[in-house]
Coordinates of C-alpha atoms in Angstrom, one line a residue:
X317 CA 99.5 111.1 79.1
X318 CA 97.8 114.3 79.8
X319 CA 95.1 114.9 82.5
X320 CA 93.1 118.3 83.2
X321 CA 92.2 119.6 86.6
X322 CA 88.7 121.0 88.3
X323 CA 90.2 123.9 86.8
X324 CA 90.8 122.8 83.5
X325 CA 94.5 123.0 84.0
X326 CA 96.1 120.2 82.1
X327 CA 99.2 118.2 83.5
X328 CA 101.4 115.4 81.7
X329 CA 100.9 112.0 84.3
X330 CA 103.3 109.0 84.2
X331 CA 100.8 106.6 85.6
X332 CA 103.0 104.0 86.6
X333 CA 105.5 106.0 88.6
X334 CA 102.5 108.6 89.9
X335 CA 105.2 111.8 88.7
X336 CA 103.0 114.5 87.8
X337 CA 104.5 117.7 85.4
X338 CA 102.6 121.2 85.0
X339 CA 101.3 122.6 81.1
X340 CA 101.5 125.7 80.0
X341 CA 98.0 127.9 81.7
X342 CA 94.9 127.3 79.3
X343 CA 94.5 130.4 79.4
X344 CA 97.7 131.0 76.9
X345 CA 95.8 128.7 75.1
X346 CA 94.6 131.3 71.5
X347 CA 91.1 130.4 72.4
X348 CA 90.7 130.7 76.0
X349 CA 90.6 134.3 78.3
X350 CA 90.4 134.4 81.7
X351 CA 87.4 136.0 83.1
X352 CA 88.2 137.6 86.7
X353 CA 86.1 138.3 89.9
X354 CA 86.6 141.6 92.0
X355 CA 89.4 140.1 94.0
X356 CA 91.6 139.4 91.0
X357 CA 91.1 135.8 90.7
X358 CA 90.3 133.7 87.7
X359 CA 86.7 133.2 88.1
X360 CA 85.7 131.4 84.8
X361 CA 86.7 131.1 81.4
X362 CA 85.6 132.6 78.2
X363 CA 85.9 130.3 75.4
X364 CA 85.9 131.7 71.9
X365 CA 83.9 129.6 68.9
X366 CA 85.2 129.4 65.2
X367 CA 83.8 132.3 63.4
X368 CA 82.7 135.9 64.3
X369 CA 78.9 135.5 64.3
X370 CA 79.5 132.3 66.7
X371 CA 79.0 133.4 70.6
X372 CA 81.7 132.9 73.2
X373 CA 81.0 130.6 75.8
X374 CA 81.1 131.0 79.4
X375 CA 82.3 128.3 81.4
X376 CA 83.4 127.7 84.4
X377 CA 86.7 126.7 85.7
X378 CA 85.6 122.4 85.5
X379 CA 83.8 122.9 82.9
X380 CA 85.9 124.3 80.2
X381 CA 88.2 120.9 80.1
X382 CA 84.6 119.6 79.0
X383 CA 84.2 122.0 75.8
X384 CA 87.8 122.3 75.3
X385 CA 90.4 118.9 74.9
X386 CA 89.8 116.9 71.2
X387 CA 92.5 114.6 71.3
X388 CA 96.2 114.7 73.4
X389 CA 99.5 113.6 72.0
X390 CA 103.3 112.9 73.5
X391 CA 105.9 112.8 71.8
X392 CA 109.7 112.5 72.8
X393 CA 112.2 114.3 70.7
X394 CA 115.5 112.6 71.5
X395 CA 118.0 115.6 69.6
X396 CA 116.2 118.4 72.1
X397 CA 115.7 115.4 74.7
X398 CA 112.3 116.5 76.1
X399 CA 108.9 115.6 75.7
X400 CA 106.2 118.3 72.8
X401 CA 103.0 117.8 73.8
X402 CA 100.4 119.0 71.1
X403 CA 96.4 119.1 71.4
X404 CA 93.9 118.8 68.8
X405 CA 91.2 121.1 70.3
X406 CA 88.2 123.2 69.8
X407 CA 87.1 125.1 68.6
X408 CA 86.8 123.0 65.0
X409 CA 89.6 121.0 66.4
X410 CA 92.8 123.1 65.5
X411 CA 96.4 122.6 66.5
X412 CA 98.8 124.0 69.6
X413 CA 101.5 122.5 70.8
X414 CA 104.0 122.6 73.9
X415 CA 107.5 121.6 74.6
X416 CA 107.4 120.3 79.1
X417 CA 109.0 123.4 80.5
X418 CA 107.3 126.3 77.7
X419 CA 104.7 128.8 79.6
X420 CA 102.7 128.8 76.7
X421 CA 100.8 127.2 74.3
X422 CA 101.4 127.9 70.6
X423 CA 98.9 128.1 68.6
X424 CA 99.6 127.0 64.6
X425 CA 97.3 128.7 62.2
X426 CA 96.6 129.7 58.9
X427 CA 99.8 131.9 59.1
X428 CA 102.1 129.6 59.4
X429 CA 101.0 126.9 56.1
X430 CA 98.1 125.8 58.5
X431 CA 94.4 125.2 57.8
X432 CA 92.4 125.9 60.0
X433 CA 90.3 123.5 61.5
X434 CA 89.2 119.6 61.2
X435 CA 92.4 118.1 62.7
X436 CA 92.8 114.3 62.8
X437 CA 96.3 112.7 64.0
X438 CA 99.3 113.1 64.3
X439 CA 102.7 111.6 64.6
X440 CA 106.1 113.0 65.4
X441 CA 109.4 111.2 63.3
X442 CA 113.1 113.1 63.7
X443 CA 111.7 116.2 64.3
X444 CA 109.0 116.2 62.1
X445 CA 105.9 116.4 63.6
X446 CA 103.5 115.2 61.4
X447 CA 99.3 116.6 61.3
X448 CA 96.3 114.7 59.7
X449 CA 93.4 117.4 58.4
X450 CA 90.0 116.7 56.1
X451 CA 89.7 115.8 53.6
X452 CA 92.4 113.7 54.0
X453 CA 95.5 116.0 53.6
X454 CA 99.4 115.5 55.5
X455 CA 101.0 118.4 56.8
X456 CA 104.9 117.8 58.0
X457 CA 106.1 120.6 60.8
X458 CA 109.3 121.4 61.7
X459 CA 108.0 123.1 65.1
X460 CA 112.8 122.9 66.5
X461 CA 114.0 126.3 64.4
X462 CA 113.5 129.5 65.0
X463 CA 110.2 130.0 62.9
X464 CA 107.4 126.9 62.8
X465 CA 107.6 126.2 58.9
X466 CA 105.2 123.3 57.8
X467 CA 104.7 121.4 53.8
X468 CA 101.9 120.0 53.1
X469 CA 103.2 116.2 52.1
X470 CA 99.7 114.9 51.0
X471 CA 97.1 116.7 48.9
X472 CA 93.9 114.9 50.6
X473 CA 90.9 113.9 48.5
X474 CA 87.5 113.8 48.9
X475 CA 86.2 110.7 51.6
X476 CA 83.5 109.7 53.1
X477 CA 81.6 112.1 55.9
X478 CA 81.8 109.3 58.0
X479 CA 85.6 108.5 57.6
X480 CA 87.9 108.0 59.9
X481 CA 91.7 109.4 59.5
X482 CA 94.7 108.0 61.8
X483 CA 98.7 108.1 60.7
X484 CA 101.4 105.9 62.3
X485 CA 104.9 105.0 61.7
X486 CA 106.0 101.6 61.3
X487 CA 109.0 100.2 62.6
X488 CA 110.7 100.4 59.6
X489 CA 110.1 104.1 60.4
X490 CA 107.5 104.4 57.2
X491 CA 104.7 106.9 57.5
X492 CA 101.2 105.2 57.3
X493 CA 97.5 106.6 56.6
X494 CA 95.0 104.5 57.9
X495 CA 91.5 104.5 56.6
X496 CA 88.5 103.0 59.0
X497 CA 84.8 103.4 57.1
X498 CA 81.2 102.9 59.1
X499 CA 78.9 101.1 57.0
X500 CA 77.8 104.1 54.5
X501 CA 74.3 104.5 56.0
X502 CA 75.1 103.8 59.6
X503 CA 77.6 106.2 60.6
X504 CA 77.8 105.9 64.4
X505 CA 78.2 102.5 64.0
X506 CA 80.9 100.7 63.9
X507 CA 84.0 99.9 61.1
X508 CA 83.1 97.7 58.2
X509 CA 86.6 98.2 56.0
X510 CA 89.7 99.3 56.8
X511 CA 92.3 100.5 54.5
X512 CA 95.9 101.2 54.8
X513 CA 98.0 103.6 52.9
X514 CA 102.1 104.0 52.9
X515 CA 102.8 107.8 52.4
X516 CA 105.3 108.7 49.8
X517 CA 106.3 111.4 51.0
X518 CA 108.6 112.9 47.7
X519 CA 106.3 111.8 45.1
X520 CA 103.5 113.2 47.7
X521 CA 100.9 109.9 47.0
X522 CA 99.9 107.3 49.0
X523 CA 100.4 103.4 48.0
X524 CA 98.0 100.4 49.5
X525 CA 99.5 98.1 51.1
X526 CA 99.0 95.0 53.7
X527 CA 99.9 94.7 57.2
X528 CA 101.8 91.0 56.5
X529 CA 103.1 90.5 59.2
X530 CA 101.9 93.5 61.8
X531 CA 99.5 94.6 64.0
X532 CA 97.6 97.6 64.1
X533 CA 96.3 99.5 67.1
X534 CA 94.9 103.0 66.2
X535 CA 92.0 104.6 68.4
X536 CA 91.6 107.4 70.7
X537 CA 95.2 107.0 72.2
X538 CA 98.4 110.1 72.2
X539 CA 99.4 107.6 69.3
X540 CA 98.4 105.2 67.4
X541 CA 100.8 101.7 67.1
X542 CA 102.2 99.8 64.7
X543 CA 104.0 96.4 66.1
X544 CA 105.9 93.5 64.7
X545 CA 103.7 91.0 65.2
X546 CA 106.7 88.6 66.1
X547 CA 107.8 90.9 69.4
X548 CA 104.5 90.7 70.5
X549 CA 103.4 87.1 70.0
X550 CA 100.5 87.9 72.6
X551 CA 98.7 90.3 69.1
X552 CA 97.7 88.6 66.4
X553 CA 99.4 89.5 62.6
X554 CA 97.5 91.6 59.9
X555 CA 94.8 92.2 62.7
X556 CA 94.1 95.6 63.6
X557 CA 92.6 96.3 67.4
X558 CA 90.5 99.4 67.3
X559 CA 88.8 101.3 70.5
X560 CA 86.0 104.2 70.0
X561 CA 87.4 106.6 67.6
X562 CA 85.4 109.6 66.8
X563 CA 86.5 113.0 69.2
X564 CA 82.8 114.9 68.7
X565 CA 81.1 111.4 68.9
X566 CA 83.0 110.6 72.8
X567 CA 82.2 114.6 73.7
X568 CA 78.9 114.9 72.1
X569 CA 77.4 111.6 72.9
X570 CA 79.0 110.6 76.6
X571 CA 76.9 107.7 78.3
X572 CA 76.6 106.3 74.7
X573 CA 78.3 102.4 73.8
X574 CA 82.0 101.7 73.5
X575 CA 83.8 98.9 71.8
X576 CA 86.9 97.6 71.7
X577 CA 87.1 94.7 68.7
X578 CA 89.5 93.5 66.9
X579 CA 89.2 93.7 62.8
X580 CA 90.9 90.7 60.5
X581 CA 92.5 92.4 57.8
X582 CA 92.1 88.7 55.4
X583 CA 89.1 87.9 55.9
X584 CA 87.8 91.8 56.7
X585 CA 86.0 90.3 60.2
X586 CA 85.4 91.5 63.1
X587 CA 84.6 90.3 67.3
X588 CA 84.9 91.6 70.2
X589 CA 87.9 92.3 71.9
X590 CA 85.4 93.2 76.0
X591 CA 82.2 92.6 75.3
X592 CA 80.4 95.8 75.2
X593 CA 78.6 98.4 77.8
X594 CA 76.4 100.8 78.5
X595 CA 78.7 103.4 80.9
X596 CA 80.5 106.6 79.8
X597 CA 83.4 106.2 78.1
X598 CA 84.5 109.7 79.0
X599 CA 87.6 108.9 79.3
X600 CA 87.2 107.1 75.9
X601 CA 89.6 103.3 76.2
X602 CA 92.4 103.5 75.1
X603 CA 95.6 101.5 74.3
X604 CA 99.0 103.0 76.8
X605 CA 102.8 102.0 76.7
X606 CA 104.1 102.4 79.8
X607 CA 107.1 104.1 80.3
X608 CA 109.8 105.0 83.5
X609 CA 111.0 107.8 82.1
X610 CA 111.6 110.7 84.4
X611 CA 110.5 114.4 83.3
X612 CA 112.1 117.1 82.7
X613 CA 111.5 120.3 81.0
X614 CA 112.5 120.3 77.3
X615 CA 115.9 122.3 76.7
X616 CA 115.0 123.9 73.5

């Protein structure tokens, strides 16, 4: 997982072994500028906003992590034999990445053929980063070549402003788009319906499917999971296990209820997996997959 220290610097942490690896400094992110004191030491950060008319934020060292980070992903690239870390971050949910061992973050921007805001989720497979952006667009991004290339594989369509979208690979390798739809009259409330689509990359279209004997685990974790129920008998087939989902909701309303529920797709019903509690939801509830793999710089 990715953690931020008291200076808002990020580290890759294996919570099982306790091993840590420093990630590139936050001052190498496109929208962060260091402010120096008289001795030349960094004393504050300046975070640029989305437009030139928006005032930049001047933040204490520990404050930046509360205003910048939205969601972090850690992917292992088998060909490169190393890790890549991807951030969806403020302002306005932009995208940056770094290979483990890099000395700076690389911003994925309009010059790379990508939108400059509204990214929601990421997945990684066979050297390609898949990134979902509103309104339902999906991009395939090659980060391993000398030049970053991006291809729009799903055009997207108008979606409800309250809808949350995730992307995940199934055990057989198919890319899925998952849409969690709250009650239209109560955007801040719980999920009322879940629709799942297979991404046909050749035809560039979505095909609605059912989970059948699979289990889906979306949430504010580093990557959503799609599992075979036979391999995980403690989980229920054709069910979705949900945690609190919305990034802005989490960061802007830090002391509201959070929930963890299981959603039965067969009859469109849900039940609490854990009792709701009135407590801080920072950090948000997440699902993790433990690993004992040793961290090392990526030789790319």
